[in-house]
mmCIF file of C-alpha atoms in Angstrom:
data_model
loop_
_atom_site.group_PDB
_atom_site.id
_atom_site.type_symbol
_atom_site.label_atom_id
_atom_site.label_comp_id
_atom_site.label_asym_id
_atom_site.label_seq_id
_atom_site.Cartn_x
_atom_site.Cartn_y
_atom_site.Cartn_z
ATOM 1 C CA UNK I 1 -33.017 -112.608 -117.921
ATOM 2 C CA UNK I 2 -32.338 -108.857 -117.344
ATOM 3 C CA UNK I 3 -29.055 -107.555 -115.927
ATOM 4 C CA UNK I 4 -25.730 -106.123 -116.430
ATOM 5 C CA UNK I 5 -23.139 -108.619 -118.122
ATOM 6 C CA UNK I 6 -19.090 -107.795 -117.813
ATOM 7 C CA UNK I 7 -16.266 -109.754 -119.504
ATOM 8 C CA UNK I 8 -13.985 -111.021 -119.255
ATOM 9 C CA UNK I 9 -14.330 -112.216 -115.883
ATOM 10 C CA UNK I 10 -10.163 -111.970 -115.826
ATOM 11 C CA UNK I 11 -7.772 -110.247 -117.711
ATOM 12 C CA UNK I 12 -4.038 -110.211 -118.057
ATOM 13 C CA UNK I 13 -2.197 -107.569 -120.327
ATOM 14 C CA UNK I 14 1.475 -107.111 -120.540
ATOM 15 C CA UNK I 15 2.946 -103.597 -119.687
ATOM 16 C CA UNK I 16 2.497 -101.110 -122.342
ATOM 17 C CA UNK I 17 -0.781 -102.517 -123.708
ATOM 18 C CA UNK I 18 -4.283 -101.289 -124.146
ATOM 19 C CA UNK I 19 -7.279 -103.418 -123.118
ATOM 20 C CA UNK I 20 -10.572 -102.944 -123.725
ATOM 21 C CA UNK I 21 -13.476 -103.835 -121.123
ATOM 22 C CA UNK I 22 -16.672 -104.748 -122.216
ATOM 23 C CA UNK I 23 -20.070 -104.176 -120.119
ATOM 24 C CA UNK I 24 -23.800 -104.501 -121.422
ATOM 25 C CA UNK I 25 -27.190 -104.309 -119.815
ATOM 26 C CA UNK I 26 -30.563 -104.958 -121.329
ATOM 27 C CA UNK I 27 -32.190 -103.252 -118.145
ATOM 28 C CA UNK I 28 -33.106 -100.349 -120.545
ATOM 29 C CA UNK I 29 -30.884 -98.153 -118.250
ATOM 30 C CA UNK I 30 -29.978 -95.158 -119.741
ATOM 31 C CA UNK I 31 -27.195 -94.189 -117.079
ATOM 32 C CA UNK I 32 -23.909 -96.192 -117.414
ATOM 33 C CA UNK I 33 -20.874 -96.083 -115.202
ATOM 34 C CA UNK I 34 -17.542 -97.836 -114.725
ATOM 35 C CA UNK I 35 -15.708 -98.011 -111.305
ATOM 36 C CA UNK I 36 -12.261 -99.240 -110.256
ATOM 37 C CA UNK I 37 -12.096 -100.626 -107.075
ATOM 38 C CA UNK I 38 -8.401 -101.318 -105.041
ATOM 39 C CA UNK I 39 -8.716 -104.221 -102.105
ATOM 40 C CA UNK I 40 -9.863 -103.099 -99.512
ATOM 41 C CA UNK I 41 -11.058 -99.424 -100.596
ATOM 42 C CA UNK I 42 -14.081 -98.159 -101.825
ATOM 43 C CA UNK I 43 -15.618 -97.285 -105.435
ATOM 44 C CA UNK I 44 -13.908 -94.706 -107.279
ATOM 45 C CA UNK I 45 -15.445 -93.201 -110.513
ATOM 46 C CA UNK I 46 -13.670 -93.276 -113.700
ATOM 47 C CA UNK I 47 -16.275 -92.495 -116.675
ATOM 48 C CA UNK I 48 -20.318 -92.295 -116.380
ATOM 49 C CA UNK I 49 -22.556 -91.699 -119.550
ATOM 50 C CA UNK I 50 -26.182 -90.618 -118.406
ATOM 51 C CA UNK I 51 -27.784 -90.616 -122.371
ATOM 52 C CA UNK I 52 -26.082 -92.245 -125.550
ATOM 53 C CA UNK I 53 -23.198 -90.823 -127.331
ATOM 54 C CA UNK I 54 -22.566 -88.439 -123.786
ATOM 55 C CA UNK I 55 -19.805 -89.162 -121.061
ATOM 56 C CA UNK I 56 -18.479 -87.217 -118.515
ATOM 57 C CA UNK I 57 -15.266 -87.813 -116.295
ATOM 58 C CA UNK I 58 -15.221 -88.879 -113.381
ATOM 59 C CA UNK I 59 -12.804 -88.666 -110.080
ATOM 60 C CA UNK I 60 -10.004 -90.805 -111.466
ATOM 61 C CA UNK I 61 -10.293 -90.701 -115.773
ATOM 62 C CA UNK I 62 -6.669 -90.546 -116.696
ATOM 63 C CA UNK I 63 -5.881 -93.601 -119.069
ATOM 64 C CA UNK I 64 -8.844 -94.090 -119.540
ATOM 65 C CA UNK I 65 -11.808 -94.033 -122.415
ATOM 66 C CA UNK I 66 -15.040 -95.004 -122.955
ATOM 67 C CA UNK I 67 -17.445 -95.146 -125.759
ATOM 68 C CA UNK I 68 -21.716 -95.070 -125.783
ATOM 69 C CA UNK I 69 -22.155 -95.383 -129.232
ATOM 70 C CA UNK I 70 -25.419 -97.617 -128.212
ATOM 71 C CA UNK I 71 -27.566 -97.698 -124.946
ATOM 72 C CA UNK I 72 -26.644 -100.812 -124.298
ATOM 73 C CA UNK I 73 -22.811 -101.155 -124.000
ATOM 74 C CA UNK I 74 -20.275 -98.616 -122.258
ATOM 75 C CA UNK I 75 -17.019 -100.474 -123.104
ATOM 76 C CA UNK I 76 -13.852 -99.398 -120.987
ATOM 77 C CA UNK I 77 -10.324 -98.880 -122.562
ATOM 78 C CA UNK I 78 -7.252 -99.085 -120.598
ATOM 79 C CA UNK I 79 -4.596 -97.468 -121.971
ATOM 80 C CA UNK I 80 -0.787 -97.723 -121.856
ATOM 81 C CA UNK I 81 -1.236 -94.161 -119.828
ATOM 82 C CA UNK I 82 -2.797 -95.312 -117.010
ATOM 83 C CA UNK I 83 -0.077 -96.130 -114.296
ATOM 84 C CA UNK I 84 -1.001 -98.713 -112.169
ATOM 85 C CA UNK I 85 -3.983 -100.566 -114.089
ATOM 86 C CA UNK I 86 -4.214 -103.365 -111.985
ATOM 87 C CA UNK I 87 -7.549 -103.335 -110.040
ATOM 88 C CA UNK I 88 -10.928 -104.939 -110.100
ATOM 89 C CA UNK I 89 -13.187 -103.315 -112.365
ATOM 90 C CA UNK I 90 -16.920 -102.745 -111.936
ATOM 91 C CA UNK I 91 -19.631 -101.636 -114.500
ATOM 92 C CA UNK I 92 -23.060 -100.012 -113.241
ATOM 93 C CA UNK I 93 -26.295 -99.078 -115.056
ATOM 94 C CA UNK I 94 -29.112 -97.029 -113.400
ATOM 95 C CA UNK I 95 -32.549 -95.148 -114.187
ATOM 96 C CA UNK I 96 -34.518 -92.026 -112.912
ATOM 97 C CA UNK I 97 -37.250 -93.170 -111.430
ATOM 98 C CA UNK I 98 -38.637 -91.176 -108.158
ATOM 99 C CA UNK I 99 -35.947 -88.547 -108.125
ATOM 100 C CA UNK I 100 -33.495 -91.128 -107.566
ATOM 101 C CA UNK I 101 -31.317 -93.544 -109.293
ATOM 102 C CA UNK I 102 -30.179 -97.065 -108.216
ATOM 103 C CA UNK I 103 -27.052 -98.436 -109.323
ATOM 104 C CA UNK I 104 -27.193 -102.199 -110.461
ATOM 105 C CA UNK I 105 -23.867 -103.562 -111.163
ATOM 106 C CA UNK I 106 -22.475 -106.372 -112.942
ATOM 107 C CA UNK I 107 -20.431 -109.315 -111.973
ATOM 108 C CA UNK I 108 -16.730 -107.086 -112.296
ATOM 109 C CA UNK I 109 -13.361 -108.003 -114.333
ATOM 110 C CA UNK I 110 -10.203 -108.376 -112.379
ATOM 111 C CA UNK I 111 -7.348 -106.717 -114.160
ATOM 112 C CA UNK I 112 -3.572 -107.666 -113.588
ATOM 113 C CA UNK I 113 -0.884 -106.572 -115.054
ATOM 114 C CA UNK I 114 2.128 -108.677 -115.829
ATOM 115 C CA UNK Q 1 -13.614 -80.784 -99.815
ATOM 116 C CA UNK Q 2 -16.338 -83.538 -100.192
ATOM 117 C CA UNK Q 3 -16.124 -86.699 -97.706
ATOM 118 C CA UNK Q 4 -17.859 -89.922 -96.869
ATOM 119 C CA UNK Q 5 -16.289 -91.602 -93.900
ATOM 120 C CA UNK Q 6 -17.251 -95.547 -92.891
ATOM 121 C CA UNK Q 7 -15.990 -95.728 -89.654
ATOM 122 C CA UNK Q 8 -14.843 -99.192 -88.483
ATOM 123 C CA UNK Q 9 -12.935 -100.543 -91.145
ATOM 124 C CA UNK Q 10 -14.009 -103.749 -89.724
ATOM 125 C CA UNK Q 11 -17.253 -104.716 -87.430
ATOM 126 C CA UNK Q 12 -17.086 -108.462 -85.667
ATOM 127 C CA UNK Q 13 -19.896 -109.182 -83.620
ATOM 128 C CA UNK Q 14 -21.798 -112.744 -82.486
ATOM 129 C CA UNK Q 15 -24.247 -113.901 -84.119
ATOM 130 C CA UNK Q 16 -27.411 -112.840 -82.707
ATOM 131 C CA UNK Q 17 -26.669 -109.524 -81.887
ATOM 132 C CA UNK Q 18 -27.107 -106.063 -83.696
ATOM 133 C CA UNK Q 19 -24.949 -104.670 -86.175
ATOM 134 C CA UNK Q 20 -24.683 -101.053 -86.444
ATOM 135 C CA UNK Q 21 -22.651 -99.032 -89.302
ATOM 136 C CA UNK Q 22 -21.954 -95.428 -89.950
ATOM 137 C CA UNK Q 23 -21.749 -92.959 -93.014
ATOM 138 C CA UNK Q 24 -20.687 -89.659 -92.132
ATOM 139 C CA UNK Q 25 -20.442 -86.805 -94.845
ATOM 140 C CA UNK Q 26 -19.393 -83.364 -95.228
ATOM 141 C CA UNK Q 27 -19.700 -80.849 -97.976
ATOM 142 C CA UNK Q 28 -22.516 -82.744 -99.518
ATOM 143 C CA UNK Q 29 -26.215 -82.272 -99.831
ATOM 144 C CA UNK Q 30 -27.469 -85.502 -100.680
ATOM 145 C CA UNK Q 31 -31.132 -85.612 -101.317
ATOM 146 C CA UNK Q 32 -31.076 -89.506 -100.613
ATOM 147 C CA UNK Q 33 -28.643 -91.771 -99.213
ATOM 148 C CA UNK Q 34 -28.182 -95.479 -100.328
ATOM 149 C CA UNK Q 35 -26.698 -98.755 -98.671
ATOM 150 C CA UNK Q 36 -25.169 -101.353 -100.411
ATOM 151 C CA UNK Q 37 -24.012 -105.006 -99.840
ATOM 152 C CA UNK Q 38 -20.470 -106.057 -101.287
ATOM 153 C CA UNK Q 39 -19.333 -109.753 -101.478
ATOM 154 C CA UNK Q 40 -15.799 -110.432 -102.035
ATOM 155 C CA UNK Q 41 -15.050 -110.345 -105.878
ATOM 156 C CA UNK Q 42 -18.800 -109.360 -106.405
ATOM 157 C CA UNK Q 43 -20.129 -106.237 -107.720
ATOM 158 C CA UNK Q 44 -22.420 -104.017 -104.881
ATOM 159 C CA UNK Q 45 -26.204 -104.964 -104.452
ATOM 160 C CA UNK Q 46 -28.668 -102.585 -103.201
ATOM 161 C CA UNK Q 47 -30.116 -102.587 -99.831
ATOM 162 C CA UNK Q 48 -32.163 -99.761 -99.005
ATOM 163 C CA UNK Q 49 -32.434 -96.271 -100.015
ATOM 164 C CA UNK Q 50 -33.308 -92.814 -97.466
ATOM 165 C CA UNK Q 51 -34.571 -89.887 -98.756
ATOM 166 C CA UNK Q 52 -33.916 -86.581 -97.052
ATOM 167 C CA UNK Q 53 -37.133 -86.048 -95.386
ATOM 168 C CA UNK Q 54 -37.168 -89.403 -93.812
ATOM 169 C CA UNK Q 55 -35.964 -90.107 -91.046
ATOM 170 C CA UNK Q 56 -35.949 -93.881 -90.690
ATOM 171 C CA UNK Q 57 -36.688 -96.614 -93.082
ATOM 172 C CA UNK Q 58 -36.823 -100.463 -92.548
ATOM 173 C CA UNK Q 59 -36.461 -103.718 -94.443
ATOM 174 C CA UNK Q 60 -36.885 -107.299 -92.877
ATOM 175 C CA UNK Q 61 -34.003 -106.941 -90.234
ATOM 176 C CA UNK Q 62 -32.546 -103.786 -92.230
ATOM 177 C CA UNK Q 63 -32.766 -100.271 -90.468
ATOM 178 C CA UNK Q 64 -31.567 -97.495 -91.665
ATOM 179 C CA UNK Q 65 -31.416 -94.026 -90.257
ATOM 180 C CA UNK Q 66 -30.802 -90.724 -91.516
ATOM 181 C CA UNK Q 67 -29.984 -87.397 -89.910
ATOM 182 C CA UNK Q 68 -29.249 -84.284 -92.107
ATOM 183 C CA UNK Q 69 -28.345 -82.136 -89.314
ATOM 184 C CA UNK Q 70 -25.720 -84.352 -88.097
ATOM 185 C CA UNK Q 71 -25.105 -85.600 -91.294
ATOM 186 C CA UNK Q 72 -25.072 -88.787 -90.563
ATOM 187 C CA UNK Q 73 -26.608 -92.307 -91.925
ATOM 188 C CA UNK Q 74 -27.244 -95.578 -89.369
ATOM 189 C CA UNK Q 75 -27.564 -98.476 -90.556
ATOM 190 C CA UNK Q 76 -28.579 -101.394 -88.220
ATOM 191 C CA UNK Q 77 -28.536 -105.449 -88.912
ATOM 192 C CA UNK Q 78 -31.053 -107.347 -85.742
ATOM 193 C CA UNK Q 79 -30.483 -110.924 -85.299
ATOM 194 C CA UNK Q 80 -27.525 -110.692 -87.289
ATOM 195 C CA UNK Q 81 -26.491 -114.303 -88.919
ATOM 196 C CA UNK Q 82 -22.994 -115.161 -90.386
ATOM 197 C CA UNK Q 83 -24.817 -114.747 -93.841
ATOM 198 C CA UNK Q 84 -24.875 -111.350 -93.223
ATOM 199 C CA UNK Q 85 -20.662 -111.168 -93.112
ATOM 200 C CA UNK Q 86 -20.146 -109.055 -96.126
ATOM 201 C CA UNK Q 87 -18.765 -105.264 -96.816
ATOM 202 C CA UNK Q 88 -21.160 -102.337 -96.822
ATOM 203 C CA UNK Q 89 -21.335 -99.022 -98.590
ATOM 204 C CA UNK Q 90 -23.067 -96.227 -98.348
ATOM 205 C CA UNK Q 91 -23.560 -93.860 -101.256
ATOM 206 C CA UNK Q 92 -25.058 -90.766 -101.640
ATOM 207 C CA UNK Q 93 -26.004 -88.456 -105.164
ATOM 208 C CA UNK Q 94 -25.141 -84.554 -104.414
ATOM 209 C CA UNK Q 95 -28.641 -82.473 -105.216
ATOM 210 C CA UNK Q 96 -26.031 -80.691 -107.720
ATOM 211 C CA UNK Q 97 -25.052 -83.678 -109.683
ATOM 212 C CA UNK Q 98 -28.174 -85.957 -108.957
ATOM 213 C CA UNK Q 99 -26.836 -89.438 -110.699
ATOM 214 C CA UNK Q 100 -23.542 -89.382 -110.011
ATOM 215 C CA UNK Q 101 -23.201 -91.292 -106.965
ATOM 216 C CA UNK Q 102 -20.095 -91.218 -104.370
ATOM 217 C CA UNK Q 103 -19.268 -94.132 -102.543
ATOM 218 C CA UNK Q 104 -18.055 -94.677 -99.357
ATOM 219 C CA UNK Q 105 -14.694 -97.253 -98.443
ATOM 220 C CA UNK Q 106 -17.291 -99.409 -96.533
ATOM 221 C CA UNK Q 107 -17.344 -101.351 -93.830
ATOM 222 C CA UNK Q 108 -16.538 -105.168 -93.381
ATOM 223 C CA UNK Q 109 -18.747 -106.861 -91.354
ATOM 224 C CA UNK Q 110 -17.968 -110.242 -89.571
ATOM 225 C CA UNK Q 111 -20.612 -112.067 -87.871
ATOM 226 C CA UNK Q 112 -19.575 -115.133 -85.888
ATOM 227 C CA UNK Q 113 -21.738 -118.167 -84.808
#
């Protein structure tokens, strides 16, 4: 089966602690992003990688990091730094094809903070 | 600065009827626009994607329009069905950072039998 894979599915971390989000595709995608989403708000971008070892920032990056040390995973860290952490967490892959890309997205982890 | 703008937080409508959703932008220029389907605690799934020089484009019961002058996006549900309750996004890629895609707040849609 192809697709984009995200664990875990929940994820509790006490105050002051970093936590590390994973996300792989085998779509062959070479674009990877991650997105925090609030309830009842949109998509905001944190990190997006568009070839291996290369990411970018992206609206909202502060406490955050990412590696792309292979195509295939774009793990998420959250650090101590980031504020308010709690959120739900979405991972995206895409391609060029047509002048466009499509974002596929996998299932999401729900962070909360304790 | 840049926006995208849902209106209607929320639609509700009967079932049977049609659905119709905006995207309104400013300081972009998207060469495509997208549409999206959210489920609660799902990620997105595409819908349907515009491209500048169209101005319509339709799917099953799916139509979306797009107006650059107005810069606007439609996008209509027919025959709606309670299976099509759900929140919907639009997203659009600036020419000048093609890839990076913004996303709107979206709009909740509740269809009622």
């Amino acid at each position: 089966d192809g697709g984009i894979t995200q664990s875990p599915k929940y994820l509790f971390r006490k105050e002051g602690q970093n936590v590390t989000l994973s996300c792989e595709q085998n779509l062959n995608h070479d674009a990877m992003y991650w997105y925090r989403q609030d309830p009842g708000q949109g998509l905001r971008l944190i990190y997006y990688s568009q070839i291996v070892n290369d990411f970018q920032k992206g609206d909202i990056a502060e406490g955050y990091s990412v590696s792309r040390e292979k195509k295939e995973s774009f793990p998420l860290t959250v650090t101590s730094a980031q504020k308010n952490p709690t959120a739900f967490y979405l991972c995206a892959s895409s391609i060029e094809a047509g002048g466009h890309y499509t974002q596929y997205f996998g299932p999401g982890t729900r962070l909360t903070v304790l | 600065s840049q926006k995208i703008e849902q209106n209607s937080e929320a639609l509700n409508i009967q079932e049977g009827k049609t659905a119709t959703l905006t995207c309104n932008y400013t300081n972009y220029s998207p060469a495509y626009l997208q549409w999206y389907r959210q489920d609660p605690g799902r990620g997105p799934v595409f819908l349907l994607l515009i491209r500048e020089n169209e101005k319509e484009k339709r799917k099953e019961r799916l139509k979306v329009t797009f107006d650059t002058t107005l810069k606007q996006s439609l996008f209509h549900i027919t025959a709606s069905q309670p299976a099509d309750s759900a929140t919907y996004l639009c997203a659009l890629d600036d020419r000048s950072n093609a890839g990076k895609s913004t996303f709107g707040d979206g709009t909740t849609l509740t269809v009622k039998p």
